[in-house]
Amino acid sequence: MLCLGIESSCDETALALVRDGALLSSVLASQVDVHALFGGVVPELASREHYRCMGPLFDTLMARAGCAVTDLDVVAVSRGPGLLGSLLVGVAFAKGLALATGARLVGVNHLHAHLLAAGLEQPLSFPALGLLVSGGHTHLYRMEGPDSFQTLGRTLDDAAGEAFDKAGKLMGLAYPAGRLMDELARDGDPAAVPFPLPYLRNDSLDFSFSGLKTAAAAYLDGIPPAERWPRPVTTAQGAPRILRDCCASYTRAIVETLLRKVERALERQPDLSTLILAGGVAANSHLRSGAEALMRRRGGRLLMPSPALCTDNAVMVAHAGWLLAREGAHHDLALQAVPRGRPIPADMLYARESPAP
Ligand code: KG4
Ligand code: ZN
Protein backbone atom coordinates (compact mmCIF):
# COMPACT_ATOMS: atom_id res chain seq x y z
CA MET A 1 0.00 0.00 0.00
CA LEU A 2 1.58 3.31 -1.11
CA CYS A 3 0.64 6.17 1.21
CA LEU A 4 1.40 9.86 0.72
CA GLY A 5 1.57 12.05 3.85
CA ILE A 6 1.02 15.80 3.75
CA GLU A 7 1.95 18.10 6.64
CA SER A 8 1.17 21.84 6.68
CA SER A 9 -0.23 22.49 10.15
CA CYS A 10 2.31 25.12 11.21
CA ASP A 11 5.57 26.33 9.70
CA GLU A 12 6.88 23.25 7.84
CA THR A 13 5.62 22.21 4.42
CA ALA A 14 6.39 18.51 4.22
CA LEU A 15 5.46 15.48 2.11
CA ALA A 16 6.48 11.84 2.46
CA LEU A 17 5.82 8.47 0.86
CA VAL A 18 5.50 5.30 2.92
CA ARG A 19 5.05 1.86 1.36
CA ASP A 20 3.56 -0.75 3.71
CA GLY A 21 4.81 1.16 6.75
CA ALA A 22 8.38 1.67 5.47
CA LEU A 23 9.66 5.11 4.47
CA LEU A 24 10.35 5.54 0.75
CA SER A 25 11.16 9.24 0.51
CA SER A 26 10.40 12.58 2.14
CA VAL A 27 10.80 16.31 1.47
CA LEU A 28 10.48 19.27 3.80
CA ALA A 29 10.64 23.04 3.36
CA SER A 30 11.03 24.86 6.66
CA GLN A 31 9.76 28.41 7.11
CA VAL A 32 11.74 28.95 10.31
CA ASP A 33 13.85 31.72 8.76
CA VAL A 34 10.75 33.61 7.55
CA HIS A 35 9.15 33.60 11.02
CA ALA A 36 12.39 34.09 12.99
CA LEU A 37 12.32 37.73 11.86
CA PHE A 38 9.10 38.17 13.88
CA GLY A 39 9.98 35.97 16.90
CA GLY A 40 7.06 33.60 16.24
CA VAL A 41 4.93 32.10 13.46
CA VAL A 42 2.93 34.67 11.44
CA PRO A 43 -0.17 32.72 10.26
CA GLU A 44 -0.77 34.66 7.03
CA LEU A 45 2.86 34.24 5.92
CA ALA A 46 2.74 30.55 6.84
CA SER A 47 -0.24 29.74 4.62
CA ARG A 48 1.21 31.68 1.69
CA GLU A 49 4.49 29.76 1.98
CA HIS A 50 2.64 26.41 2.10
CA TYR A 51 0.69 27.38 -1.01
CA ARG A 52 3.89 28.42 -2.82
CA CYS A 53 5.85 25.26 -1.92
CA MET A 54 3.29 22.43 -1.94
CA GLY A 55 3.13 21.73 -5.71
CA PRO A 56 6.88 21.84 -6.43
CA LEU A 57 7.62 19.72 -3.34
CA PHE A 58 5.11 17.09 -4.47
CA ASP A 59 6.76 16.92 -7.91
CA THR A 60 10.21 16.57 -6.29
CA LEU A 61 9.02 13.81 -3.95
CA MET A 62 7.38 11.73 -6.69
CA ALA A 63 10.40 12.11 -9.00
CA ARG A 64 12.84 11.11 -6.22
CA ALA A 65 10.78 8.06 -5.28
CA GLY A 66 10.25 7.10 -8.94
CA CYS A 67 6.48 6.93 -8.36
CA ALA A 68 3.61 8.13 -10.53
CA VAL A 69 0.61 9.95 -9.08
CA THR A 70 -1.59 7.04 -10.20
CA ASP A 71 0.42 4.68 -7.93
CA LEU A 72 -1.01 6.32 -4.78
CA ASP A 73 -3.35 4.12 -2.73
CA VAL A 74 -3.81 6.49 0.21
CA VAL A 75 -3.50 10.26 0.59
CA ALA A 76 -3.11 11.14 4.28
CA VAL A 77 -3.12 14.72 5.49
CA SER A 78 -2.72 16.52 8.83
CA ARG A 79 -6.28 17.84 9.35
CA GLY A 80 -5.58 19.55 12.73
CA PRO A 81 -4.96 20.90 15.19
CA GLY A 82 -2.93 23.74 13.72
CA LEU A 83 -3.21 27.10 11.98
CA LEU A 84 -6.42 27.02 9.97
CA GLY A 85 -5.11 28.79 6.87
CA SER A 86 -2.08 26.49 6.79
CA LEU A 87 -4.10 23.31 7.31
CA LEU A 88 -6.50 24.30 4.51
CA VAL A 89 -3.64 24.33 1.99
CA GLY A 90 -2.73 20.71 2.82
CA VAL A 91 -6.33 19.47 3.08
CA ALA A 92 -7.36 21.07 -0.23
CA PHE A 93 -4.27 19.62 -1.96
CA ALA A 94 -5.05 16.16 -0.50
CA LYS A 95 -8.68 16.28 -1.61
CA GLY A 96 -7.64 17.26 -5.13
CA LEU A 97 -5.21 14.34 -5.34
CA ALA A 98 -7.68 11.84 -3.90
CA LEU A 99 -10.42 12.98 -6.24
CA ALA A 100 -8.16 12.87 -9.30
CA THR A 101 -6.60 9.47 -8.58
CA GLY A 102 -9.28 7.59 -6.65
CA ALA A 103 -6.84 7.12 -3.75
CA ARG A 104 -8.32 6.80 -0.26
CA LEU A 105 -8.37 10.11 1.68
CA VAL A 106 -7.36 9.90 5.36
CA GLY A 107 -7.46 12.95 7.64
CA VAL A 108 -4.89 12.49 10.39
CA ASN A 109 -4.84 14.07 13.85
CA HIS A 110 -1.43 15.78 13.90
CA LEU A 111 -0.92 15.05 17.64
CA HIS A 112 -1.71 11.36 17.25
CA ALA A 113 0.64 11.19 14.25
CA HIS A 114 3.52 12.47 16.41
CA LEU A 115 3.01 9.57 18.85
CA LEU A 116 2.38 6.90 16.21
CA ALA A 117 5.69 7.90 14.54
CA ALA A 118 7.42 5.84 17.24
CA GLY A 119 6.18 2.83 15.25
CA LEU A 120 8.42 3.67 12.29
CA GLU A 121 11.51 2.49 14.15
CA GLN A 122 10.18 0.00 16.73
CA PRO A 123 7.00 -2.07 16.90
CA LEU A 124 4.17 -0.26 18.68
CA SER A 125 2.38 -2.01 21.51
CA PHE A 126 -1.01 -1.12 22.97
CA PRO A 127 -2.35 -0.09 25.40
CA ALA A 128 0.28 2.59 26.07
CA LEU A 129 0.64 5.92 27.81
CA GLY A 130 1.42 8.69 25.31
CA LEU A 131 3.08 11.96 26.24
CA LEU A 132 2.88 14.44 23.38
CA VAL A 133 5.01 17.55 23.95
CA SER A 134 5.20 20.06 21.11
CA GLY A 135 5.23 23.79 20.42
CA GLY A 136 1.47 24.08 20.70
CA HIS A 137 0.38 21.09 22.79
CA THR A 138 1.12 19.05 25.89
CA HIS A 139 -1.15 16.02 26.16
CA LEU A 140 -1.17 12.79 28.13
CA TYR A 141 -3.13 10.04 26.42
CA ARG A 142 -4.18 6.52 27.08
CA MET A 143 -3.62 4.91 23.67
CA GLU A 144 -5.60 1.76 22.84
CA GLY A 145 -4.71 1.64 19.14
CA PRO A 146 -3.92 3.86 16.12
CA ASP A 147 -7.45 5.28 16.13
CA SER A 148 -8.24 5.13 19.84
CA PHE A 149 -6.84 7.87 22.11
CA GLN A 150 -8.28 8.96 25.45
CA THR A 151 -7.02 12.28 26.87
CA LEU A 152 -5.88 11.90 30.50
CA GLY A 153 -4.34 15.36 30.91
CA ARG A 154 -3.40 18.45 28.94
CA THR A 155 -1.89 21.86 29.45
CA LEU A 156 -4.20 24.52 30.82
CA ASP A 157 -2.13 27.33 29.27
CA ASP A 158 1.31 27.22 27.61
CA ALA A 159 2.60 24.04 25.97
CA ALA A 160 6.01 22.67 27.00
CA GLY A 161 7.57 23.87 23.72
CA GLU A 162 5.99 27.29 24.18
CA ALA A 163 7.51 27.41 27.69
CA PHE A 164 10.95 26.78 26.14
CA ASP A 165 10.41 29.25 23.30
CA LYS A 166 8.97 32.09 25.42
CA ALA A 167 11.58 31.88 28.20
CA GLY A 168 14.25 31.50 25.50
CA LYS A 169 13.07 34.76 23.94
CA LEU A 170 13.44 36.48 27.36
CA MET A 171 16.99 35.12 27.57
CA GLY A 172 17.75 36.50 24.09
CA LEU A 173 17.84 33.08 22.37
CA ALA A 174 16.94 32.91 18.68
CA TYR A 175 13.47 31.52 17.85
CA PRO A 176 12.54 28.66 18.24
CA ALA A 177 14.66 28.40 21.38
CA GLY A 178 14.09 24.76 22.42
CA ARG A 179 17.04 23.22 20.62
CA LEU A 180 19.57 25.88 21.66
CA MET A 181 18.36 25.80 25.27
CA ASP A 182 18.84 22.00 25.22
CA GLU A 183 22.47 22.51 24.17
CA LEU A 184 23.15 25.35 26.64
CA ALA A 185 21.62 23.31 29.49
CA ARG A 186 24.04 20.40 28.91
CA ASP A 187 26.88 22.36 30.45
CA GLY A 188 24.93 24.15 33.22
CA ASP A 189 23.99 23.47 36.83
CA PRO A 190 20.32 22.39 37.07
CA ALA A 191 20.26 23.33 40.76
CA ALA A 192 21.61 26.88 40.25
CA VAL A 193 18.19 28.60 40.05
CA PRO A 194 15.32 27.21 42.18
CA PHE A 195 12.59 27.47 39.53
CA PRO A 196 9.27 26.03 40.77
CA LEU A 197 7.91 22.71 39.50
CA PRO A 198 4.56 24.04 38.26
CA TYR A 199 1.11 22.58 38.97
CA LEU A 200 2.28 19.50 40.86
CA ARG A 201 0.67 20.06 44.26
CA ASN A 202 -2.71 18.68 43.21
CA ASP A 203 -3.89 15.30 42.04
CA SER A 204 -4.43 16.40 38.43
CA LEU A 205 -2.80 15.03 35.28
CA ASP A 206 -3.05 18.47 33.64
CA PHE A 207 -0.09 20.82 33.19
CA SER A 208 0.38 24.58 33.55
CA PHE A 209 3.61 26.19 32.39
CA SER A 210 2.75 29.91 32.22
CA GLY A 211 3.82 30.54 35.86
CA LEU A 212 7.23 29.05 35.13
CA LYS A 213 7.76 31.55 32.33
CA THR A 214 6.84 34.35 34.78
CA ALA A 215 9.37 32.97 37.29
CA ALA A 216 12.03 33.04 34.55
CA ALA A 217 11.12 36.66 33.70
CA ALA A 218 11.45 37.68 37.37
CA TYR A 219 14.81 35.90 37.72
CA LEU A 220 16.17 37.50 34.53
CA ASP A 221 14.99 40.96 35.62
CA GLY A 222 16.98 40.58 38.84
CA ILE A 223 20.31 39.84 37.11
CA PRO A 224 22.72 42.77 37.74
CA PRO A 225 23.65 44.67 34.53
CA ALA A 226 27.32 43.61 34.81
CA GLU A 227 26.35 39.92 34.53
CA ARG A 228 24.00 40.27 31.52
CA TRP A 229 25.05 38.78 28.20
CA PRO A 230 25.01 40.16 24.64
CA ARG A 231 21.93 39.35 22.51
CA PRO A 232 20.86 37.66 20.34
CA VAL A 233 22.36 34.33 21.42
CA THR A 234 22.55 32.15 18.31
CA THR A 235 25.05 29.50 19.43
CA ALA A 236 26.05 27.74 22.66
CA GLN A 237 29.71 28.46 21.94
CA GLY A 238 31.16 31.04 24.30
CA ALA A 239 27.89 31.42 26.25
CA PRO A 240 28.42 32.64 29.85
CA ARG A 241 28.03 30.33 32.86
CA ILE A 242 25.05 32.29 34.23
CA LEU A 243 23.08 31.67 31.03
CA ARG A 244 24.00 27.96 30.95
CA ASP A 245 22.93 27.58 34.59
CA CYS A 246 19.66 29.40 33.92
CA CYS A 247 18.91 27.11 30.93
CA ALA A 248 19.80 23.96 32.91
CA SER A 249 17.59 24.99 35.85
CA TYR A 250 14.67 25.95 33.61
CA THR A 251 14.98 22.70 31.62
CA ARG A 252 15.08 20.67 34.84
CA ALA A 253 11.80 22.32 35.99
CA ILE A 254 10.01 21.39 32.74
CA VAL A 255 11.47 17.87 32.46
CA GLU A 256 10.85 16.98 36.09
CA THR A 257 7.26 18.27 35.96
CA LEU A 258 6.52 16.27 32.81
CA LEU A 259 8.02 13.06 34.18
CA ARG A 260 6.34 13.32 37.58
CA LYS A 261 2.96 13.55 35.84
CA VAL A 262 3.90 10.60 33.61
CA GLU A 263 4.70 8.56 36.70
CA ARG A 264 1.42 9.65 38.32
CA ALA A 265 -0.50 8.52 35.21
CA LEU A 266 1.32 5.17 35.12
CA GLU A 267 0.48 4.58 38.76
CA ARG A 268 -3.19 5.32 38.12
CA GLN A 269 -3.36 3.07 35.08
CA PRO A 270 -1.50 -0.03 36.28
CA ASP A 271 -2.14 -1.98 33.05
CA LEU A 272 0.05 0.52 31.14
CA SER A 273 3.72 -0.45 31.07
CA THR A 274 4.67 1.24 27.78
CA LEU A 275 5.39 4.98 27.48
CA ILE A 276 5.43 6.65 24.07
CA LEU A 277 7.12 10.06 24.11
CA ALA A 278 6.84 12.26 21.01
CA GLY A 279 6.53 15.81 19.60
CA GLY A 280 9.18 18.49 19.07
CA VAL A 281 10.11 18.69 22.76
CA ALA A 282 10.72 14.91 22.79
CA ALA A 283 13.90 15.78 20.86
CA ASN A 284 15.19 17.29 24.13
CA SER A 285 18.19 15.28 25.33
CA HIS A 286 17.41 15.89 29.04
CA LEU A 287 13.81 14.73 28.67
CA ARG A 288 14.92 11.66 26.71
CA SER A 289 17.48 10.59 29.31
CA GLY A 290 15.03 11.34 32.16
CA ALA A 291 12.33 9.22 30.49
CA GLU A 292 14.85 6.40 29.92
CA ALA A 293 15.82 6.45 33.61
CA LEU A 294 12.17 6.52 34.71
CA MET A 295 11.12 3.57 32.55
CA ARG A 296 14.25 1.59 33.46
CA ARG A 297 13.45 2.10 37.14
CA ARG A 298 9.82 1.03 36.57
CA GLY A 299 10.78 -1.90 34.35
CA GLY A 300 8.55 -0.61 31.54
CA ARG A 301 9.02 -0.06 27.80
CA LEU A 302 9.87 3.34 26.33
CA LEU A 303 9.27 4.23 22.68
CA MET A 304 10.51 7.54 21.28
CA PRO A 305 10.94 8.51 17.63
CA SER A 306 14.54 9.48 16.84
CA PRO A 307 15.05 13.26 17.36
CA ALA A 308 14.72 14.07 13.64
CA LEU A 309 11.28 12.44 13.60
CA CYS A 310 10.13 14.26 16.76
CA THR A 311 9.72 17.70 15.17
CA ASP A 312 7.05 18.29 12.52
CA ASN A 313 7.44 16.10 9.44
CA ALA A 314 5.27 14.31 6.92
CA VAL A 315 6.74 10.85 7.50
CA MET A 316 4.66 10.61 10.67
CA VAL A 317 1.53 11.64 8.75
CA ALA A 318 2.13 9.07 6.00
CA HIS A 319 2.82 6.37 8.60
CA ALA A 320 -0.30 7.24 10.65
CA GLY A 321 -2.33 7.29 7.42
CA TRP A 322 -1.07 3.81 6.58
CA LEU A 323 -1.90 2.49 10.07
CA LEU A 324 -5.42 3.96 9.83
CA ALA A 325 -6.01 2.79 6.26
CA ARG A 326 -5.03 -0.74 7.35
CA GLU A 327 -7.92 -0.54 9.81
CA GLY A 328 -10.22 0.38 6.92
CA ALA A 329 -10.45 4.03 8.03
CA HIS A 330 -10.94 6.91 5.60
CA HIS A 331 -12.70 10.23 5.03
CA ASP A 332 -14.83 11.57 2.23
CA LEU A 333 -14.59 15.01 0.62
CA ALA A 334 -16.47 16.53 3.57
CA LEU A 335 -13.23 16.29 5.60
CA GLN A 336 -12.70 19.57 7.47
CA ALA A 337 -9.50 21.16 8.76
CA VAL A 338 -9.70 21.84 12.50
CA PRO A 339 -7.83 24.78 14.07
CA ARG A 340 -6.04 24.63 17.42
CA GLY A 341 -8.42 24.82 20.39
CA ARG A 342 -11.36 23.06 18.68
CA PRO A 343 -12.11 19.38 19.21
CA ILE A 344 -11.36 17.08 16.29
CA PRO A 345 -14.61 15.32 15.35
CA ALA A 346 -14.79 11.52 15.38
CA ASP A 347 -15.83 11.48 11.72
CA MET A 348 -13.64 8.66 10.41
CA LEU A 349 -15.52 6.32 8.06
CA TYR A 350 -14.82 2.60 8.16
CA ALA A 351 -14.85 0.11 5.33
CA ARG A 352 -13.67 -3.01 7.11
CA GLU A 353 -15.24 -5.26 4.47
CA SER A 354 -13.28 -3.63 1.65
CA PRO A 355 -9.75 -2.85 2.93
CA ALA A 356 -7.56 -0.42 1.02
CA PRO A 357 -5.83 -1.87 -2.05
O1 KG4 B 1 6.22 19.21 17.17
P1 KG4 B 1 6.85 20.48 16.70
O2 KG4 B 1 7.90 20.41 15.63
O3 KG4 B 1 5.77 21.49 16.20
C1 KG4 B 1 4.51 21.58 16.76
O4 KG4 B 1 3.62 20.77 16.37
O5 KG4 B 1 4.37 22.45 17.64
O6 KG4 B 1 7.45 21.18 18.01
C2 KG4 B 1 8.13 22.39 17.95
C3 KG4 B 1 8.59 22.73 19.35
C4 KG4 B 1 9.17 24.13 19.50
O7 KG4 B 1 8.60 24.74 20.63
C5 KG4 B 1 10.67 23.87 19.71
O8 KG4 B 1 11.32 24.86 20.50
C6 KG4 B 1 10.62 22.55 20.44
O9 KG4 B 1 9.62 21.82 19.78
N1 KG4 B 1 11.89 21.81 20.37
C7 KG4 B 1 12.64 21.53 21.47
C8 KG4 B 1 13.79 20.85 21.00
N2 KG4 B 1 13.70 20.74 19.64
C9 KG4 B 1 12.53 21.33 19.27
N3 KG4 B 1 12.42 21.80 22.76
C10 KG4 B 1 13.35 21.38 23.64
N4 KG4 B 1 14.49 20.74 23.27
C11 KG4 B 1 14.73 20.44 21.97
N5 KG4 B 1 15.85 19.79 21.62
ZN1 ZN C 1 3.78 18.99 15.72
XYZ file of N, CA and C in Angstrom, residues 17 51 87 98 105 142 153 189 195 198 208 217 219 244 268 275 278 283 292 312 322 326 330 339 344 346:
78
model
N 6.442 9.687 1.388
C 5.818 8.471 0.859
C 6.238 7.289 1.710
N 1.317 27.355 0.315
C 0.691 27.376 -1.008
C 1.762 27.457 -2.106
N -3.501 24.642 7.454
C -4.105 23.314 7.305
C -4.911 23.224 6.012
N -6.828 13.010 -4.110
C -7.683 11.836 -3.896
C -8.780 11.774 -4.958
N -8.727 8.897 0.927
C -8.375 10.113 1.683
C -8.447 9.800 3.180
N -4.152 7.969 27.036
C -4.177 6.520 27.081
C -4.436 6.084 25.635
N -4.760 14.055 30.393
C -4.340 15.358 30.910
C -3.854 16.216 29.761
N 24.342 24.104 35.549
C 23.992 23.474 36.829
C 22.469 23.523 37.006
N 13.867 27.252 40.203
C 12.587 27.471 39.525
C 11.558 26.493 40.096
N 5.928 23.493 38.278
C 4.565 24.041 38.258
C 3.445 22.995 38.265
N 0.497 23.124 33.695
C 0.381 24.576 33.553
C 1.801 25.138 33.578
N 11.067 35.206 33.965
C 11.125 36.656 33.696
C 11.598 37.397 34.945
N 13.398 36.205 37.459
C 14.809 35.900 37.718
C 15.704 36.725 36.777
N 24.050 29.436 30.977
C 24.003 27.958 30.948
C 23.275 27.425 32.187
N -1.714 5.390 38.124
C -3.188 5.324 38.121
C -3.727 4.332 37.112
N 5.511 3.524 27.638
C 5.394 4.977 27.476
C 5.857 5.349 26.075
N 6.675 11.723 22.372
C 6.843 12.263 21.013
C 6.508 13.750 20.964
N 12.526 15.768 21.367
C 13.905 15.777 20.860
C 14.868 16.229 21.950
N 14.169 7.712 29.931
C 14.854 6.401 29.921
C 15.073 5.912 31.349
N 8.059 18.474 13.567
C 7.055 18.288 12.518
C 7.659 17.725 11.241
N -1.160 5.231 6.933
C -1.065 3.814 6.579
C -1.674 2.946 7.687
N -5.045 0.717 7.096
C -5.030 -0.739 7.353
C -6.238 -1.184 8.162
N -11.116 5.897 6.645
C -10.942 6.906 5.597
C -11.904 8.064 5.814
N -8.885 23.941 13.466
C -7.833 24.780 14.065
C -7.564 24.415 15.517
N -11.361 17.751 17.610
C -11.360 17.083 16.295
C -12.511 16.080 16.279
N -15.004 12.952 15.661
C -14.790 11.515 15.383
C -15.585 11.185 14.128
